mmCIF file of C-alpha atoms in Angstrom:
data_model
loop_
_atom_site.group_PDB
_atom_site.id
_atom_site.type_symbol
_atom_site.label_atom_id
_atom_site.label_comp_id
_atom_site.label_asym_id
_atom_site.label_seq_id
_atom_site.Cartn_x
_atom_site.Cartn_y
_atom_site.Cartn_z
ATOM 1 C CA MET U 187 51.191 -3.739 10.765
ATOM 2 C CA SER U 188 52.618 -3.745 14.143
ATOM 3 C CA ASN U 189 55.526 -5.977 15.099
ATOM 4 C CA LYS U 190 54.683 -6.162 18.556
ATOM 5 C CA ILE U 191 55.055 -9.658 20.067
ATOM 6 C CA ALA U 192 51.722 -11.520 20.864
ATOM 7 C CA THR U 193 51.972 -12.269 24.434
ATOM 8 C CA PHE U 194 48.571 -13.970 25.172
ATOM 9 C CA VAL U 195 49.073 -17.172 27.029
ATOM 10 C CA PRO U 196 46.123 -19.158 28.196
ATOM 11 C CA SER U 197 45.469 -19.780 31.868
ATOM 12 C CA PHE U 198 43.299 -22.606 33.445
ATOM 13 C CA GLY U 199 41.360 -22.071 36.534
ATOM 14 C CA ASN U 200 42.360 -19.977 39.404
ATOM 15 C CA PRO U 201 45.863 -18.453 39.852
ATOM 16 C CA PRO U 202 47.878 -20.040 42.552
ATOM 17 C CA GLN U 203 48.120 -18.547 46.189
ATOM 18 C CA TYR U 204 51.862 -18.242 45.892
ATOM 19 C CA PRO U 205 52.769 -18.014 42.321
ATOM 20 C CA LEU U 206 56.351 -18.441 41.197
ATOM 21 C CA GLU U 207 57.173 -15.711 38.576
ATOM 22 C CA SER U 208 60.335 -17.417 37.349
ATOM 23 C CA VAL U 209 58.279 -20.603 36.733
ATOM 24 C CA ASP U 210 55.365 -18.925 35.267
ATOM 25 C CA ASN U 211 57.858 -17.148 32.747
ATOM 26 C CA ALA U 212 59.473 -20.443 31.918
ATOM 27 C CA LEU U 213 56.053 -21.844 30.878
ATOM 28 C CA LYS U 214 55.291 -18.733 28.924
ATOM 29 C CA VAL U 215 58.448 -18.864 26.827
ATOM 30 C CA ILE U 216 57.690 -22.766 26.259
ATOM 31 C CA TYR U 217 54.263 -21.696 25.069
ATOM 32 C CA LEU U 218 55.211 -18.765 23.057
ATOM 33 C CA LEU U 219 57.787 -20.938 21.120
ATOM 34 C CA GLY U 220 55.671 -23.704 20.594
ATOM 35 C CA ASN U 221 53.241 -21.302 18.783
ATOM 36 C CA ARG U 222 55.993 -18.923 17.207
ATOM 37 C CA GLY U 223 58.496 -21.505 16.247
ATOM 38 C CA GLU U 224 61.353 -19.267 16.700
ATOM 39 C CA MET U 225 62.124 -16.024 18.904
ATOM 40 C CA ARG U 226 64.974 -13.692 19.512
ATOM 41 C CA LEU U 227 66.121 -12.851 22.808
ATOM 42 C CA SER U 228 64.795 -9.283 22.508
ATOM 43 C CA GLU U 229 61.517 -10.819 21.298
ATOM 44 C CA VAL U 230 61.388 -13.109 24.555
ATOM 45 C CA ALA U 231 62.248 -9.990 26.897
ATOM 46 C CA GLU U 232 59.497 -7.966 25.234
ATOM 47 C CA ALA U 233 56.812 -10.715 25.440
ATOM 48 C CA LEU U 234 57.512 -11.328 29.279
ATOM 49 C CA GLY U 235 58.024 -7.609 29.963
ATOM 50 C CA VAL U 236 61.534 -8.282 31.654
ATOM 51 C CA ALA U 237 65.078 -7.114 31.024
ATOM 52 C CA SER U 238 67.235 -8.793 28.439
ATOM 53 C CA SER U 239 69.498 -10.304 31.082
ATOM 54 C CA THR U 240 66.652 -11.839 32.858
ATOM 55 C CA ALA U 241 65.426 -13.282 29.613
ATOM 56 C CA HIS U 242 69.027 -14.472 28.984
ATOM 57 C CA ARG U 243 69.245 -16.370 32.222
ATOM 58 C CA LEU U 244 65.698 -18.002 31.638
ATOM 59 C CA LEU U 245 66.455 -19.113 28.252
ATOM 60 C CA ALA U 246 69.927 -20.429 29.285
ATOM 61 C CA THR U 247 68.502 -22.621 31.926
ATOM 62 C CA LEU U 248 65.803 -23.981 29.466
ATOM 63 C CA HIS U 249 68.453 -24.735 27.093
ATOM 64 C CA TYR U 250 70.526 -26.393 29.792
ATOM 65 C CA ARG U 251 67.448 -28.954 30.334
ATOM 66 C CA GLY U 252 66.799 -29.298 26.504
ATOM 67 C CA PHE U 253 63.667 -27.241 26.308
ATOM 68 C CA THR U 254 64.998 -24.730 23.932
ATOM 69 C CA ALA U 255 67.915 -24.754 21.267
ATOM 70 C CA GLN U 256 69.493 -21.935 19.663
ATOM 71 C CA ASN U 257 70.288 -21.406 15.903
ATOM 72 C CA THR U 258 73.856 -20.657 15.919
ATOM 73 C CA SER U 259 73.723 -18.504 12.820
ATOM 74 C CA THR U 260 70.725 -16.337 13.478
ATOM 75 C CA LYS U 261 71.107 -16.655 17.469
ATOM 76 C CA THR U 262 67.306 -17.164 17.609
ATOM 77 C CA TYR U 263 65.822 -19.748 20.038
ATOM 78 C CA LYS U 264 63.549 -22.440 18.975
ATOM 79 C CA PRO U 265 61.688 -25.539 20.819
ATOM 80 C CA GLY U 266 64.405 -28.018 22.084
ATOM 81 C CA PRO U 267 64.556 -31.731 21.934
ATOM 82 C CA ALA U 268 63.005 -32.271 25.210
ATOM 83 C CA LEU U 269 59.846 -30.754 24.195
ATOM 84 C CA SER U 270 59.591 -32.997 21.344
ATOM 85 C CA ASN U 271 60.280 -36.097 23.706
ATOM 86 C CA ILE U 272 57.607 -35.124 26.105
ATOM 87 C CA SER U 273 55.182 -34.485 23.365
ATOM 88 C CA TYR U 274 55.756 -37.921 21.860
ATOM 89 C CA ALA U 275 55.497 -39.474 25.485
ATOM 90 C CA VAL U 276 52.242 -37.709 26.165
ATOM 91 C CA LEU U 277 51.169 -39.112 22.825
ATOM 92 C CA GLN U 278 52.023 -42.573 23.693
ATOM 93 C CA LYS U 279 50.254 -42.214 26.999
ATOM 94 C CA PHE U 280 47.266 -40.651 25.674
ATOM 95 C CA ASP U 281 47.530 -43.424 22.945
ATOM 96 C CA ILE U 282 45.349 -41.788 20.125
ATOM 97 C CA ARG U 283 46.578 -44.756 18.158
ATOM 98 C CA LEU U 284 43.814 -46.729 20.161
ATOM 99 C CA GLU U 285 41.267 -44.050 19.447
ATOM 100 C CA LEU U 286 42.118 -43.788 15.655
ATOM 101 C CA LYS U 287 42.547 -47.587 15.183
ATOM 102 C CA PRO U 288 39.164 -48.222 13.847
ATOM 103 C CA ALA U 289 39.566 -45.610 11.030
ATOM 104 C CA LEU U 290 42.885 -47.210 10.180
ATOM 105 C CA MET U 291 41.618 -50.693 9.927
ATOM 106 C CA GLU U 292 38.678 -49.494 7.829
ATOM 107 C CA ILE U 293 40.902 -47.868 5.258
ATOM 108 C CA ASN U 294 43.205 -50.746 5.274
ATOM 109 C CA LYS U 295 40.507 -52.980 4.504
ATOM 110 C CA LEU U 296 39.047 -50.602 1.897
ATOM 111 C CA TYR U 297 41.997 -50.110 -0.190
ATOM 112 C CA GLY U 298 44.172 -53.023 0.607
ATOM 113 C CA GLU U 299 47.304 -50.973 0.947
ATOM 114 C CA THR U 300 49.576 -50.006 3.760
ATOM 115 C CA VAL U 301 48.089 -47.059 5.995
ATOM 116 C CA HIS U 302 49.870 -44.882 8.459
ATOM 117 C CA LEU U 303 48.968 -42.408 11.087
ATOM 118 C CA ALA U 304 51.472 -39.460 11.291
ATOM 119 C CA VAL U 305 52.042 -36.198 13.331
ATOM 120 C CA LEU U 306 54.371 -33.229 12.795
ATOM 121 C CA ASP U 307 57.526 -33.004 14.568
ATOM 122 C CA GLY U 308 59.104 -29.731 13.994
ATOM 123 C CA ASP U 309 60.015 -29.644 10.328
ATOM 124 C CA SER U 310 59.924 -33.548 10.122
ATOM 125 C CA VAL U 311 56.808 -35.930 10.357
ATOM 126 C CA ARG U 312 56.602 -38.900 12.812
ATOM 127 C CA TYR U 313 54.843 -42.253 11.968
ATOM 128 C CA ILE U 314 52.978 -43.302 15.205
ATOM 129 C CA ASP U 315 50.957 -46.245 13.828
ATOM 130 C CA ALA U 316 50.393 -48.413 10.922
ATOM 131 C CA LEU U 317 48.605 -51.303 9.237
ATOM 132 C CA GLU U 318 50.553 -53.104 6.301
ATOM 133 C CA SER U 319 48.883 -54.202 3.323
ATOM 134 C CA PRO U 320 47.665 -57.837 3.247
ATOM 135 C CA LYS U 321 48.964 -58.366 -0.195
ATOM 136 C CA PRO U 322 52.468 -60.168 -0.619
ATOM 137 C CA VAL U 323 54.092 -57.028 -2.282
ATOM 138 C CA ARG U 324 53.506 -54.049 0.075
ATOM 139 C CA VAL U 325 55.074 -50.939 1.390
ATOM 140 C CA ALA U 326 56.648 -51.879 4.989
ATOM 141 C CA SER U 327 55.425 -50.064 8.184
ATOM 142 C CA ARG U 328 57.387 -46.767 9.163
ATOM 143 C CA VAL U 329 56.357 -46.697 12.874
ATOM 144 C CA GLY U 330 58.522 -44.777 14.865
ATOM 145 C CA LYS U 331 60.587 -43.466 11.953
ATOM 146 C CA VAL U 332 60.992 -39.686 11.450
ATOM 147 C CA ILE U 333 61.627 -38.089 8.080
ATOM 148 C CA PRO U 334 61.533 -34.853 6.548
ATOM 149 C CA ALA U 335 58.076 -33.679 6.291
ATOM 150 C CA SER U 336 58.565 -32.107 2.802
ATOM 151 C CA SER U 337 59.346 -35.633 1.418
ATOM 152 C CA SER U 338 56.262 -37.158 2.764
ATOM 153 C CA SER U 339 52.643 -37.017 1.704
ATOM 154 C CA SER U 340 51.460 -36.991 5.337
ATOM 155 C CA GLY U 341 54.118 -34.331 6.185
ATOM 156 C CA LYS U 342 52.910 -32.253 3.425
ATOM 157 C CA MET U 343 49.372 -32.452 4.363
ATOM 158 C CA LEU U 344 50.228 -31.404 7.824
ATOM 159 C CA LEU U 345 52.555 -28.548 6.713
ATOM 160 C CA SER U 346 49.697 -27.236 4.734
ATOM 161 C CA GLN U 347 47.758 -26.466 7.596
ATOM 162 C CA LEU U 348 50.632 -23.813 8.769
ATOM 163 C CA SER U 349 50.613 -20.058 8.021
ATOM 164 C CA ASP U 350 53.427 -18.749 6.156
ATOM 165 C CA ALA U 351 55.081 -17.342 9.186
ATOM 166 C CA GLU U 352 55.042 -20.586 10.926
ATOM 167 C CA LEU U 353 56.291 -22.216 7.819
ATOM 168 C CA ARG U 354 59.222 -19.848 7.465
ATOM 169 C CA ASN U 355 60.096 -20.343 11.120
ATOM 170 C CA LEU U 356 60.440 -24.183 10.500
ATOM 171 C CA PHE U 357 62.256 -23.492 7.161
ATOM 172 C CA PRO U 358 64.438 -20.512 7.741
ATOM 173 C CA SER U 359 66.714 -21.606 4.768
ATOM 174 C CA GLU U 360 65.770 -21.821 0.961
ATOM 175 C CA LYS U 361 67.393 -25.221 0.739
ATOM 176 C CA LEU U 362 65.494 -28.180 2.265
ATOM 177 C CA GLN U 363 66.619 -31.296 3.630
ATOM 178 C CA SER U 364 65.888 -33.864 1.103
ATOM 179 C CA ILE U 365 65.999 -37.538 0.797
ATOM 180 C CA ASN U 366 66.605 -38.265 -2.971
ATOM 181 C CA SER U 367 66.693 -36.301 -6.272
ATOM 182 C CA ARG U 368 62.699 -36.497 -6.494
ATOM 183 C CA SER U 369 62.346 -34.667 -2.917
ATOM 184 C CA LEU U 370 61.464 -30.928 -2.727
ATOM 185 C CA HIS U 371 64.732 -29.099 -2.701
ATOM 186 C CA THR U 372 63.684 -25.472 -2.200
ATOM 187 C CA PHE U 373 61.347 -23.454 0.054
ATOM 188 C CA GLU U 374 59.702 -22.074 -3.146
ATOM 189 C CA GLU U 375 59.131 -25.415 -4.263
ATOM 190 C CA LEU U 376 57.581 -26.531 -0.950
ATOM 191 C CA GLN U 377 55.319 -23.375 -1.063
ATOM 192 C CA LYS U 378 53.905 -24.339 -4.359
ATOM 193 C CA GLU U 379 53.292 -27.935 -3.461
ATOM 194 C CA LEU U 380 51.603 -26.932 -0.087
ATOM 195 C CA GLN U 381 49.100 -24.695 -2.016
ATOM 196 C CA LEU U 382 48.170 -27.280 -4.340
ATOM 197 C CA THR U 383 47.598 -29.599 -1.288
ATOM 198 C CA ARG U 384 45.497 -27.036 0.319
ATOM 199 C CA ASP U 385 43.345 -26.799 -3.036
ATOM 200 C CA ARG U 386 42.844 -30.280 -3.590
ATOM 201 C CA LYS U 387 42.651 -31.304 0.355
ATOM 202 C CA PHE U 388 45.047 -34.190 -0.057
ATOM 203 C CA ALA U 389 48.967 -34.718 -0.602
ATOM 204 C CA ILE U 390 50.997 -36.758 -2.922
ATOM 205 C CA ASN U 391 54.308 -38.285 -2.562
ATOM 206 C CA LEU U 392 55.786 -39.495 -5.903
ATOM 207 C CA GLU U 393 58.794 -41.803 -4.665
ATOM 208 C CA GLU U 394 60.036 -38.660 -2.808
ATOM 209 C CA SER U 395 60.985 -40.447 0.370
ATOM 210 C CA GLU U 396 61.419 -44.140 -1.034
ATOM 211 C CA ASP U 397 62.145 -45.660 -4.549
ATOM 212 C CA GLY U 398 59.145 -47.505 -5.920
ATOM 213 C CA VAL U 399 56.718 -46.168 -3.346
ATOM 214 C CA TYR U 400 53.654 -43.761 -3.964
ATOM 215 C CA SER U 401 51.618 -42.309 -1.406
ATOM 216 C CA VAL U 402 48.629 -39.945 -0.640
ATOM 217 C CA ALA U 403 47.425 -38.346 2.605
ATOM 218 C CA ALA U 404 44.586 -36.438 4.171
ATOM 219 C CA LEU U 405 43.796 -34.964 7.438
ATOM 220 C CA VAL U 406 41.806 -36.225 10.349
ATOM 221 C CA PRO U 407 38.956 -33.700 11.205
ATOM 222 C CA GLU U 408 39.916 -31.546 13.977
ATOM 223 C CA ASP U 409 36.895 -32.409 16.104
ATOM 224 C CA ALA U 410 38.033 -35.983 16.114
ATOM 225 C CA SER U 411 41.345 -35.762 17.513
ATOM 226 C CA PRO U 412 43.171 -33.479 20.020
ATOM 227 C CA LEU U 413 45.970 -33.421 17.672
ATOM 228 C CA ARG U 414 46.640 -32.646 14.158
ATOM 229 C CA VAL U 415 46.885 -35.914 12.384
ATOM 230 C CA ALA U 416 47.302 -37.309 9.014
ATOM 231 C CA ILE U 417 46.413 -40.698 7.567
ATOM 232 C CA GLY U 418 48.466 -41.688 4.660
ATOM 233 C CA LEU U 419 48.143 -44.601 2.141
ATOM 234 C CA SER U 420 51.233 -46.077 0.643
ATOM 235 C CA MET U 421 51.395 -48.392 -2.296
ATOM 236 C CA PRO U 422 54.091 -49.773 -4.611
ATOM 237 C CA THR U 423 54.313 -47.681 -8.007
ATOM 238 C CA ASN U 424 53.203 -50.504 -10.136
ATOM 239 C CA ARG U 425 49.759 -50.509 -8.544
ATOM 240 C CA ALA U 426 48.600 -46.994 -9.547
ATOM 241 C CA ASN U 427 49.767 -44.294 -12.113
ATOM 242 C CA ILE U 428 49.725 -40.551 -11.229
ATOM 243 C CA ARG U 429 46.225 -39.998 -12.495
ATOM 244 C CA GLU U 430 44.884 -42.901 -10.411
ATOM 245 C CA LEU U 431 46.751 -41.781 -7.405
ATOM 246 C CA LYS U 432 45.070 -38.520 -7.702
ATOM 247 C CA LEU U 433 41.663 -40.178 -7.837
ATOM 248 C CA ILE U 434 42.608 -42.418 -4.693
ATOM 249 C CA GLY U 435 43.510 -39.120 -2.988
ATOM 250 C CA GLU U 436 40.003 -37.523 -3.625
ATOM 251 C CA ASP U 437 38.535 -40.899 -2.383
ATOM 252 C CA LEU U 438 40.554 -41.016 0.602
ATOM 253 C CA VAL U 439 39.381 -37.454 1.744
ATOM 254 C CA GLN U 440 35.847 -38.498 1.079
ATOM 255 C CA THR U 441 36.286 -41.955 3.000
ATOM 256 C CA ILE U 442 38.000 -40.064 6.050
ATOM 257 C CA THR U 443 35.104 -37.772 6.275
ATOM 258 C CA ASN U 444 32.556 -40.334 6.166
ATOM 259 C CA LEU U 445 34.365 -42.567 8.648
ATOM 260 C CA PHE U 446 34.721 -39.664 11.222
ATOM 261 C CA ALA U 447 31.162 -38.521 10.700
ATOM 262 C CA THR U 448 30.067 -42.105 11.868
ATOM 263 C CA THR U 449 30.671 -41.545 15.800
ATOM 264 C CA ASN U 450 29.923 -45.236 16.782
ATOM 265 C CA LEU U 451 32.720 -46.418 14.503
ATOM 266 C CA LEU U 452 35.264 -44.382 16.530
ATOM 267 C CA GLY U 453 33.664 -44.822 19.879
ATOM 268 C CA PHE U 454 33.610 -40.805 20.540
#
């Protein structure tokens, strides 16, 4: 298999009359890093068709503005914090939460448990909306929180949609960042868990991010959202055993499928 870097970057409309090559190259780097996750200096130079010195100056400028970050041990470049901040800001302005709120309300009503909307943020998961359970004992909202994706049912669900190469870019080390003793601790464990998740179409969290809390998560259909989004259902462990949790997961997948097939409900 060829190792040549894929250089396809989409364009929209007609090219500008007076293009700025340096700006165009910077945007290409941002796009490629967003898709590949991590690139070496030589790979950036090859993708752009420029000298290594030119690629280095470009990456240094992007790094200065926070658009790239460098792994000090491997010397590879990856998307920087500015990109995450911009993505989250766009998400807030687009307000996908408003579009998907009817589905969250219906799931909250059907199951009587706390429901979260989550997106992937690098190797973490970010909770962007929630409706808490109406029951006196309930799981609290995590809106605004960011935790390791491997320790979250929503995070696992979203990670399961990535290719092996994308996963390795996100997790270059064998050891994972974990929250407690029940969290996944190695990349091998994560791979096995993600394969299970793909097979059953829902993800499970057994107190891996918070003591006394179980959760399941499933994907929002791609044609219902411009972003890859997961819906998670969280509950105290005394309200479901593991077998029941799996049944809830199966039912949640079907519920989400039915909800998003009802276009009037979502206003699409």
